[in-house]
GROMACS .gro file of C-alpha atoms in nm:
model
  442
    1MET     CA    1   0.001   0.004   0.007
    2LYS     CA    2   0.123   0.343  -0.083
    3GLY     CA    3   0.076   0.633   0.142
    4PHE     CA    4   0.223   0.914   0.331
    5PHE     CA    5   0.239   0.819   0.703
    6ILE     CA    6   0.294   0.993   1.031
    7THR     CA    7   0.306   0.815   1.362
    8GLN     CA    8  -0.016   0.899   1.563
    9ASP     CA    9   0.159   1.053   1.859
   10ARG     CA   10   0.350   1.305   1.608
   11ILE     CA   11   0.029   1.465   1.506
   12LEU     CA   12  -0.298   1.495   1.680
   13GLN     CA   13  -0.209   1.310   1.995
   14SER     CA   14  -0.457   1.280   2.274
   15SER     CA   15  -0.674   1.522   2.101
   16SER     CA   16  -0.741   1.287   1.814
   17THR     CA   17  -0.998   1.003   1.786
   18VAL     CA   18  -0.886   0.754   1.553
   19VAL     CA   19  -1.017   0.416   1.445
   20PHE     CA   20  -0.800   0.214   1.244
   21CYS     CA   21  -0.877  -0.064   1.021
   22GLY     CA   22  -0.562  -0.288   0.944
   23CYS     CA   23  -0.339  -0.001   1.027
   24PRO     CA   24  -0.289   0.010   1.392
   25ASP     CA   25   0.035   0.197   1.445
   26LEU     CA   26   0.013   0.461   1.172
   27LEU     CA   27  -0.214   0.751   1.070
   28VAL     CA   28  -0.268   0.730   0.710
   29LEU     CA   29  -0.276   1.066   0.534
   30LEU     CA   30  -0.322   0.939   0.184
   31SER     CA   31  -0.585   0.681   0.214
   32SER     CA   32  -0.615   0.348   0.083
   33PRO     CA   33  -0.909   0.141  -0.042
   34VAL     CA   34  -0.774  -0.117   0.225
   35CYS     CA   35  -0.760   0.115   0.522
   36SER     CA   36  -0.991   0.365   0.602
   37PHE     CA   37  -1.046   0.573   0.936
   38SER     CA   38  -1.247   0.836   1.119
   39LEU     CA   39  -1.099   1.121   1.334
   40ARG     CA   40  -1.207   1.444   1.511
   41LEU     CA   41  -1.155   1.714   1.266
   42TYR     CA   42  -1.010   2.067   1.378
   43GLN     CA   43  -1.176   2.406   1.274
   44THR     CA   44  -0.854   2.608   1.226
   45VAL     CA   45  -0.850   2.997   1.278
   46ASP     CA   46  -0.608   3.220   1.085
   47LEU     CA   47  -0.266   3.211   1.258
   48THR     CA   48  -0.056   3.425   1.043
   49THR     CA   49  -0.100   3.707   1.304
   50PRO     CA   50  -0.191   3.615   1.644
   51ASP     CA   51  -0.133   3.787   1.973
   52ILE     CA   52   0.032   3.562   2.242
   53TYR     CA   53   0.079   3.655   2.594
   54PHE     CA   54   0.246   3.457   2.872
   55LEU     CA   55   0.148   3.493   3.206
   56ILE     CA   56   0.431   3.365   3.426
   57ASP     CA   57   0.445   3.279   3.795
   58GLY     CA   58   0.719   3.482   3.968
   59SER     CA   59   0.623   3.385   4.335
   60GLY     CA   60   0.863   3.291   4.585
   61SER     CA   61   0.803   2.913   4.564
   62ILE     CA   62   1.003   2.912   4.244
   63TYR     CA   63   1.370   2.888   4.255
   64PRO     CA   64   1.594   3.127   4.066
   65GLN     CA   65   1.713   2.846   3.843
   66ASP     CA   66   1.377   2.736   3.781
   67PHE     CA   67   1.272   3.105   3.683
   68LEU     CA   68   1.548   3.105   3.447
   69ASP     CA   69   1.417   2.766   3.284
   70MET     CA   70   1.082   2.949   3.236
   71LYS     CA   71   1.238   3.239   3.062
   72LYS     CA   72   1.432   2.998   2.834
   73PHE     CA   73   1.097   2.819   2.737
   74ILE     CA   74   0.956   3.147   2.639
   75ILE     CA   75   1.256   3.237   2.438
   76ALA     CA   76   1.253   2.885   2.283
   77MET     CA   77   0.901   2.932   2.173
   78THR     CA   78   0.954   3.277   2.038
   79LYS     CA   79   1.209   3.130   1.805
   80MET     CA   80   0.946   2.913   1.634
   81PHE     CA   81   0.741   3.216   1.536
   82ARG     CA   82   0.744   3.452   1.254
   83ILE     CA   83   0.768   3.767   1.480
   84GLY     CA   84   0.678   4.097   1.341
   85LYS     CA   85   0.454   4.414   1.419
   86GLU     CA   86   0.203   4.272   1.157
   87GLU     CA   87   0.257   3.904   1.227
   88VAL     CA   88   0.283   3.708   1.555
   89ARG     CA   89   0.331   3.937   1.861
   90ILE     CA   90   0.449   3.838   2.201
   91GLY     CA   91   0.405   3.982   2.532
   92VAL     CA   92   0.487   3.861   2.894
   93VAL     CA   93   0.310   3.947   3.206
   94GLN     CA   94   0.452   3.845   3.547
   95TYR     CA   95   0.268   3.787   3.891
   96SER     CA   96   0.294   3.698   4.243
   97LEU     CA   97   0.071   3.891   4.498
   98THR     CA   98   0.082   4.157   4.232
   99THR     CA   99   0.091   4.154   3.865
  100ARG     CA  100   0.348   4.325   3.634
  101LEU     CA  101   0.341   4.402   3.264
  102GLU     CA  102   0.705   4.299   3.165
  103PHE     CA  103   0.630   4.410   2.789
  104SER     CA  104   0.312   4.423   2.575
  105VAL     CA  105   0.254   4.243   2.269
  106ALA     CA  106   0.301   4.581   2.068
  107GLN     CA  107   0.629   4.668   2.213
  108TYR     CA  108   0.872   4.454   2.009
  109GLY     CA  109   0.880   4.375   1.655
  110THR     CA  110   1.169   4.106   1.653
  111ALA     CA  111   1.260   3.780   1.798
  112LYS     CA  112   1.608   3.934   1.912
  113GLU     CA  113   1.423   4.224   2.080
  114ILE     CA  114   1.188   3.985   2.260
  115THR     CA  115   1.469   3.742   2.371
  116ILE     CA  116   1.686   4.056   2.517
  117ALA     CA  117   1.362   4.173   2.696
  118VAL     CA  118   1.287   3.815   2.845
  119LYS     CA  119   1.635   3.758   2.965
  120ASN     CA  120   1.612   4.089   3.158
  121ILE     CA  121   1.300   3.999   3.346
  122ALA     CA  122   1.364   3.996   3.725
  123GLN     CA  123   1.168   3.757   3.948
  124LEU     CA  124   0.904   3.909   4.170
  125GLY     CA  125   0.879   3.677   4.477
  126GLY     CA  126   0.589   3.653   4.714
  127GLY     CA  127   0.265   3.467   4.702
  128THR     CA  128   0.036   3.330   4.413
  129GLU     CA  129  -0.277   3.522   4.330
  130THR     CA  130  -0.329   3.374   3.974
  131GLY     CA  131  -0.695   3.477   3.966
  132ALA     CA  132  -0.616   3.847   4.006
  133ALA     CA  133  -0.337   3.812   3.766
  134LEU     CA  134  -0.587   3.647   3.495
  135LYS     CA  135  -0.830   3.927   3.552
  136SER     CA  136  -0.563   4.188   3.480
  137MET     CA  137  -0.509   4.017   3.139
  138GLU     CA  138  -0.849   4.146   3.011
  139ASN     CA  139  -0.712   4.502   2.976
  140HIS     CA  140  -0.396   4.382   2.805
  141PHE     CA  141  -0.556   4.185   2.541
  142ARG     CA  142  -0.825   4.496   2.483
  143GLU     CA  143  -0.524   4.714   2.439
  144ALA     CA  144  -0.367   4.473   2.208
  145ALA     CA  145  -0.675   4.455   1.998
  146ARG     CA  146  -0.672   4.828   1.955
  147THR     CA  147  -0.320   4.824   1.810
  148ARG     CA  148  -0.415   4.598   1.541
  149GLN     CA  149  -0.579   4.683   1.220
  150ALA     CA  150  -0.793   4.399   1.205
  151LYS     CA  151  -0.906   4.127   1.467
  152VAL     CA  152  -0.665   3.836   1.516
  153PRO     CA  153  -0.673   3.542   1.730
  154GLN     CA  154  -0.552   3.593   2.087
  155PHE     CA  155  -0.375   3.348   2.300
  156LEU     CA  156  -0.294   3.335   2.667
  157ILE     CA  157  -0.028   3.087   2.796
  158THR     CA  158  -0.027   3.072   3.184
  159ILE     CA  159   0.273   2.870   3.348
  160THR     CA  160   0.254   2.817   3.755
  161ASP     CA  161   0.402   2.573   3.984
  162GLY     CA  162   0.141   2.576   4.282
  163LYS     CA  163  -0.196   2.655   4.392
  164SER     CA  164  -0.336   2.983   4.359
  165ASP     CA  165  -0.442   3.203   4.690
  166ASP     CA  166  -0.735   3.325   4.501
  167SER     CA  167  -1.005   3.175   4.277
  168VAL     CA  168  -0.933   3.146   3.908
  169VAL     CA  169  -1.273   3.027   3.763
  170GLU     CA  170  -1.443   3.360   3.710
  171ALA     CA  171  -1.127   3.545   3.558
  172ALA     CA  172  -1.056   3.256   3.317
  173ASN     CA  173  -1.415   3.211   3.198
  174SER     CA  174  -1.426   3.612   3.163
  175LEU     CA  175  -1.105   3.601   2.931
  176ARG     CA  176  -1.257   3.307   2.715
  177SER     CA  177  -1.587   3.498   2.685
  178MET     CA  178  -1.386   3.775   2.534
  179GLY     CA  179  -1.246   3.527   2.254
  180VAL     CA  180  -0.906   3.472   2.431
  181LEU     CA  181  -0.782   3.110   2.401
  182THR     CA  182  -0.643   3.018   2.737
  183TYR     CA  183  -0.361   2.758   2.789
  184ALA     CA  184  -0.234   2.644   3.115
  185VAL     CA  185   0.108   2.466   3.197
  186GLY     CA  186   0.134   2.326   3.533
  187ILE     CA  187   0.475   2.226   3.701
  188ARG     CA  188   0.566   2.008   3.996
  189ASP     CA  189   0.313   2.093   4.277
  190ALA     CA  190   0.066   2.284   4.046
  191ASP     CA  191  -0.299   2.190   4.143
  192MET     CA  192  -0.437   2.022   3.812
  193ALA     CA  193  -0.801   2.089   3.881
  194GLU     CA  194  -0.691   2.456   3.897
  195ILE     CA  195  -0.493   2.410   3.565
  196GLU     CA  196  -0.771   2.275   3.392
  197GLN     CA  197  -1.005   2.564   3.517
  198ILE     CA  198  -0.755   2.823   3.357
  199ALA     CA  199  -0.744   2.627   3.031
  200GLY     CA  200  -1.103   2.547   3.009
  201VAL     CA  201  -1.057   2.203   2.845
  202PRO     CA  202  -0.801   1.930   2.898
  203GLU     CA  203  -0.667   1.957   2.542
  204ARG     CA  204  -0.535   2.309   2.643
  205MET     CA  205  -0.364   2.205   2.954
  206PHE     CA  206  -0.002   2.071   3.016
  207TYR     CA  207   0.198   1.913   3.298
  208VAL     CA  208   0.563   1.854   3.352
  209ASN     CA  209   0.740   1.730   3.665
  210ASN     CA  210   0.999   2.005   3.659
  211PHE     CA  211   1.099   2.349   3.500
  212ASP     CA  212   1.396   2.188   3.309
  213SER     CA  213   1.123   1.962   3.141
  214LEU     CA  214   0.954   2.280   2.986
  215LYS     CA  215   1.184   2.231   2.673
  216GLN     CA  216   1.017   1.884   2.611
  217ILE     CA  217   0.671   2.030   2.552
  218LYS     CA  218   0.735   2.349   2.352
  219ASP     CA  219   0.666   2.175   2.014
  220GLU     CA  220   0.361   2.032   2.170
  221VAL     CA  221   0.243   2.383   2.289
  222VAL     CA  222   0.283   2.519   1.935
  223ARG     CA  223   0.101   2.221   1.782
  224LYS     CA  224  -0.201   2.260   2.013
  225ILE     CA  225  -0.230   2.667   1.981
  226SER     CA  226  -0.238   2.616   1.602
  227LEU     CA  227  -0.564   2.378   1.649
  228ALA     CA  228  -0.778   2.656   1.793
  229HIS     CA  229  -1.141   2.494   1.798
  230THR     CA  230  -1.240   2.124   1.786
  231SER     CA  231  -1.527   1.990   1.602
  232ASP     CA  232  -1.692   1.670   1.670
  233GLN     CA  233  -1.755   1.587   1.317
  234ALA     CA  234  -1.609   1.286   1.180
  235ALA     CA  235  -1.487   1.229   0.840
  236GLN     CA  236  -1.478   0.892   0.651
  237SER     CA  237  -1.192   0.858   0.414
  238THR     CA  238  -1.236   0.841   0.041
  239PRO     CA  239  -0.978   0.634  -0.141
  240GLY     CA  240  -0.708   0.870  -0.305
  241THR     CA  241  -0.882   1.176  -0.188
  242LEU     CA  242  -0.819   1.237   0.188
  243LYS     CA  243  -0.525   1.479   0.253
  244LEU     CA  244  -0.516   1.620   0.597
  245PHE     CA  245  -0.196   1.838   0.539
  246PHE     CA  246  -0.405   2.134   0.653
  247PHE     CA  247  -0.205   2.113   0.994
  248PHE     CA  248   0.144   2.169   0.847
  249SER     CA  249   0.024   2.429   0.620
  250LEU     CA  250  -0.128   2.625   0.917
  251VAL     CA  251   0.171   2.592   1.137
  252THR     CA  252   0.428   2.685   0.869
  253GLN     CA  253   0.226   3.023   0.827
  254PHE     CA  254   0.363   3.136   1.152
  255CYS     CA  255   0.670   2.896   1.212
  256LEU     CA  256   0.918   3.037   1.001
  257PHE     CA  257   1.234   2.834   0.931
  258SER     CA  258   1.478   3.060   1.044
  259LYS     CA  259   1.704   2.881   1.285
  260GLU     CA  260   2.048   2.830   1.186
  261ALA     CA  261   2.057   2.540   0.949
  262ASP     CA  262   2.244   2.370   0.634
  263VAL     CA  263   2.014   2.208   0.393
  264ILE     CA  264   2.108   2.015   0.097
  265PHE     CA  265   1.875   1.879  -0.161
  266LEU     CA  266   2.005   1.556  -0.336
  267ILE     CA  267   1.771   1.482  -0.617
  268ASP     CA  268   1.721   1.217  -0.876
  269GLY     CA  269   1.777   1.325  -1.211
  270SER     CA  270   1.775   0.978  -1.376
  271GLY     CA  271   1.600   0.907  -1.710
  272SER     CA  272   1.292   0.736  -1.536
  273ILE     CA  273   1.166   1.090  -1.432
  274PHE     CA  274   0.962   1.279  -1.689
  275PRO     CA  275   1.066   1.628  -1.750
  276VAL     CA  276   0.728   1.753  -1.628
  277ASP     CA  277   0.802   1.568  -1.300
  278PHE     CA  278   1.155   1.710  -1.284
  279ASP     CA  279   0.999   2.048  -1.292
  280LYS     CA  280   0.757   1.961  -1.013
  281MET     CA  281   1.088   1.878  -0.792
  282LYS     CA  282   1.220   2.226  -0.862
  283GLY     CA  283   0.875   2.368  -0.765
  284PHE     CA  284   0.890   2.173  -0.424
  285MET     CA  285   1.256   2.297  -0.360
  286GLU     CA  286   1.159   2.654  -0.446
  287ALA     CA  287   0.862   2.637  -0.222
  288MET     CA  288   1.082   2.537   0.083
  289VAL     CA  289   1.333   2.820  -0.004
  290ASP     CA  290   1.029   3.065  -0.012
  291LYS     CA  291   0.936   2.957   0.352
  292SER     CA  292   1.308   2.981   0.501
  293ASP     CA  293   1.498   3.285   0.630
  294ILE     CA  294   1.805   3.264   0.410
  295GLY     CA  295   2.153   3.411   0.500
  296PRO     CA  296   2.504   3.316   0.615
  297ASP     CA  297   2.381   3.321   0.977
  298LYS     CA  298   2.039   3.176   0.917
  299VAL     CA  299   1.938   2.904   0.662
  300GLN     CA  300   2.177   2.791   0.377
  301PHE     CA  301   2.061   2.571   0.094
  302GLY     CA  302   2.279   2.357  -0.143
  303LEU     CA  303   2.173   2.144  -0.442
  304LEU     CA  304   2.334   1.830  -0.580
  305GLN     CA  305   2.158   1.606  -0.859
  306PHE     CA  306   2.244   1.234  -0.925
  307SER     CA  307   2.198   0.957  -1.172
  308ASP     CA  308   2.475   0.730  -1.281
  309SER     CA  309   2.695   0.992  -1.112
  310PRO     CA  310   2.638   1.269  -0.899
  311ARG     CA  311   2.683   1.642  -1.011
  312GLU     CA  312   2.721   1.966  -0.789
  313GLU     CA  313   2.453   2.230  -0.887
  314PHE     CA  314   2.546   2.465  -0.610
  315GLN     CA  315   2.713   2.459  -0.263
  316LEU     CA  316   2.558   2.573   0.063
  317ASN     CA  317   2.729   2.906   0.081
  318ALA     CA  318   2.668   3.007  -0.281
  319TYR     CA  319   2.359   3.192  -0.238
  320ASP     CA  320   2.227   3.435   0.049
  321ASN     CA  321   1.883   3.508  -0.080
  322GLN     CA  322   1.585   3.370  -0.217
  323LEU     CA  323   1.574   3.531  -0.555
  324GLN     CA  324   1.924   3.376  -0.640
  325LEU     CA  325   1.839   3.017  -0.504
  326LYS     CA  326   1.524   2.994  -0.696
  327GLN     CA  327   1.684   3.098  -1.020
  328GLU     CA  328   1.975   2.855  -0.989
  329ILE     CA  329   1.673   2.591  -0.913
  330THR     CA  330   1.501   2.702  -1.206
  331ASN     CA  331   1.793   2.679  -1.447
  332MET     CA  332   1.906   2.308  -1.345
  333GLU     CA  333   1.907   2.083  -1.636
  334GLN     CA  334   1.838   1.708  -1.573
  335LEU     CA  335   2.114   1.453  -1.603
  336GLY     CA  336   1.925   1.152  -1.739
  337GLY     CA  337   2.039   0.779  -1.704
  338GLY     CA  338   2.064   0.531  -1.404
  339THR     CA  339   2.017   0.572  -1.016
  340ASN     CA  340   2.330   0.503  -0.826
  341THR     CA  341   2.183   0.660  -0.492
  342GLY     CA  342   2.460   0.503  -0.284
  343ALA     CA  343   2.736   0.686  -0.478
  344ALA     CA  344   2.539   0.996  -0.456
  345LEU     CA  345   2.498   0.989  -0.071
  346GLU     CA  346   2.883   0.934  -0.048
  347PHE     CA  347   2.947   1.231  -0.266
  348ALA     CA  348   2.696   1.463  -0.056
  349SER     CA  349   2.894   1.390   0.272
  350GLN     CA  350   3.178   1.641   0.170
  351TYR     CA  351   2.931   1.942   0.116
  352PHE     CA  352   2.834   1.984   0.485
  353ASP     CA  353   3.193   2.026   0.550
  354GLN     CA  354   3.346   2.379   0.604
  355SER     CA  355   3.549   2.362   0.301
  356LYS     CA  356   3.237   2.338   0.087
  357GLY     CA  357   3.043   2.623   0.270
  358GLY     CA  358   2.893   2.390   0.541
  359ARG     CA  359   2.874   2.486   0.914
  360PRO     CA  360   2.928   2.164   1.116
  361SER     CA  361   2.819   2.354   1.430
  362VAL     CA  362   2.482   2.410   1.317
  363ARG     CA  363   2.209   2.147   1.226
  364GLN     CA  364   2.240   1.996   0.899
  365PHE     CA  365   1.976   1.814   0.683
  366LEU     CA  366   1.988   1.619   0.360
  367VAL     CA  367   1.659   1.588   0.159
  368ILE     CA  368   1.663   1.330  -0.095
  369ILE     CA  369   1.413   1.282  -0.347
  370THR     CA  370   1.394   0.952  -0.589
  371ASP     CA  371   1.137   0.758  -0.777
  372GLY     CA  372   1.308   0.429  -0.823
  373GLU     CA  373   1.539   0.183  -0.685
  374ALA     CA  374   1.911   0.237  -0.603
  375GLN     CA  375   2.150   0.032  -0.850
  376ASP     CA  376   2.394   0.052  -0.565
  377GLU     CA  377   2.430  -0.022  -0.172
  378VAL     CA  378   2.291   0.292   0.002
  379SER     CA  379   2.312   0.173   0.385
  380LYS     CA  380   2.683   0.220   0.454
  381PRO     CA  381   2.711   0.578   0.296
  382ALA     CA  382   2.353   0.674   0.458
  383GLN     CA  383   2.489   0.554   0.799
  384ALA     CA  384   2.838   0.764   0.767
  385LEU     CA  385   2.608   1.071   0.712
  386ARG     CA  386   2.410   1.012   1.014
  387GLN     CA  387   2.722   0.948   1.208
  388LYS     CA  388   2.843   1.304   1.116
  389GLY     CA  389   2.493   1.423   1.282
  390ILE     CA  390   2.343   1.494   0.943
  391ILE     CA  391   1.958   1.432   0.968
  392ILE     CA  392   1.826   1.274   0.646
  393TYR     CA  393   1.481   1.309   0.501
  394SER     CA  394   1.387   1.077   0.227
  395ILE     CA  395   1.109   1.134  -0.013
  396GLY     CA  396   1.021   0.829  -0.239
  397VAL     CA  397   0.782   0.865  -0.526
  398GLU     CA  398   0.584   0.617  -0.731
  399ASN     CA  399   0.810   0.325  -0.744
  400ALA     CA  400   1.076   0.398  -0.474
  401ASN     CA  401   1.193   0.100  -0.265
  402THR     CA  402   1.060   0.173   0.067
  403THR     CA  403   1.332  -0.031   0.227
  404GLN     CA  404   1.619   0.145   0.099
  405LEU     CA  405   1.451   0.494   0.207
  406LEU     CA  406   1.435   0.331   0.557
  407GLU     CA  407   1.794   0.244   0.519
  408ILE     CA  408   1.900   0.592   0.410
  409SER     CA  409   1.703   0.784   0.682
  410GLY     CA  410   1.737   0.533   0.950
  411GLY     CA  411   1.390   0.572   1.080
  412ILE     CA  412   1.012   0.574   0.954
  413ASP     CA  413   0.941   0.920   1.091
  414LYS     CA  414   1.182   1.054   0.835
  415VAL     CA  415   1.042   0.857   0.536
  416HIS     CA  416   0.780   1.008   0.313
  417SER     CA  417   0.625   0.794   0.046
  418ILE     CA  418   0.407   0.957  -0.201
  419ASN     CA  419   0.194   0.837  -0.514
  420ASN     CA  420   0.315   1.097  -0.762
  421PHE     CA  421   0.521   1.406  -0.802
  422ASP     CA  422   0.218   1.636  -0.772
  423ASP     CA  423   0.197   1.515  -0.394
  424LEU     CA  424   0.522   1.678  -0.317
  425ARG     CA  425   0.331   1.981  -0.239
  426TYR     CA  426   0.180   1.805   0.070
  427VAL     CA  427   0.521   1.717   0.198
  428GLU     CA  428   0.700   2.046   0.167
  429ASP     CA  429   0.510   2.194   0.495
  430LYS     CA  430   0.549   1.877   0.705
  431ILE     CA  431   0.929   1.877   0.632
  432ILE     CA  432   0.955   2.239   0.701
  433PHE     CA  433   0.762   2.187   1.024
  434GLU     CA  434   0.985   1.905   1.138
  435ILE     CA  435   1.299   2.086   1.067
  436CYS     CA  436   1.170   2.398   1.221
  437THR     CA  437   1.095   2.210   1.548
  438GLN     CA  438   1.387   1.972   1.535
  439GLU     CA  439   1.571   1.969   1.882
  440GLU     CA  440   1.918   2.107   1.863
  441SER     CA  441   2.041   1.773   2.042
  442GLU     CA  442   1.913   1.552   1.766
   0.00000   0.00000   0.00000
């Protein structure tokens, strides 16, 4: 069976209701006649320009190191968004017995400014009056709305480690009646009943055992705030028609691929690929470039093509803007010939080195696209790449050998099988999102 797969816990997690027929472990996004499913659909809101406030507990029960971890969490989440005066805006309010506006959503227009401001936040100390803090957020959100030309989604993320000294119910309900979507993160001794009262529904609440573990949930918080309202509608798949890629399209609207990264495309130019399909691969690469922040201290792209033998199209540091990159991709001519994928993987390794424009100190990715079976051995050269710390995404089209794709990527979560080259457009947002949220330690 051909299809595009995602492990269940990587997409909708506990928010989904999935009934599988013959596919117990995988969520099938390109449906098949032999496996249909139903799931809870989500009504999404326009998240190109949301306002997000963090309401953080600065009471005396929080150790200084834990307060620092909370600030690191906010900074890490900030870097996942496309920040701007007319795009995603972030503000922070701290509370204990009193409430203090650290900075409003309208104050800063870049991630760098927000990062500096968060680092400079000093802890308040004192008690924990979460209810009063939630009540104070009404004015902040009203003011935020006045600084927008049009209505945008508003989100509140509350982080606390203990039980409030006052009631949170009325204030949280009042915020939701204004249209604010409330999320709550409980840490260690937090009262989970109270956390749910703040969030409103279990789907918008999170819990971690300690402040250091906040970094483990940042991706999930982003996923959940991108799914604003659930609907109890169920959808039955129709063979060949169900494509639930709206989730990734939505996320990449505001998750700008701007972290430092080296990305090399390794594309199959063999004779089995029709010229029109070769052009579709070009379109896929150009779309990924369009969704990335290009530069020597941001994202770099390189391009290699292979058939019987590999060929360098351009190195990682060759171009530092989208226009030049897209022009070079457009001008690339197809090689034709056989499919020696193993030799191409071995050839690609050197292009991540500093001598070829690579930055070994940043995250490095190889995205390979092929439509057939390799005529040589792929396992050893692929393993050598992964041992260098290079993360490999394999996209197999039509008759690609799935076993070889697994050998190349080293895991099913980085393998994408699609039915034809037209379906590349459904993969681009998913890969961008995965790269965007990839842990630095991986």
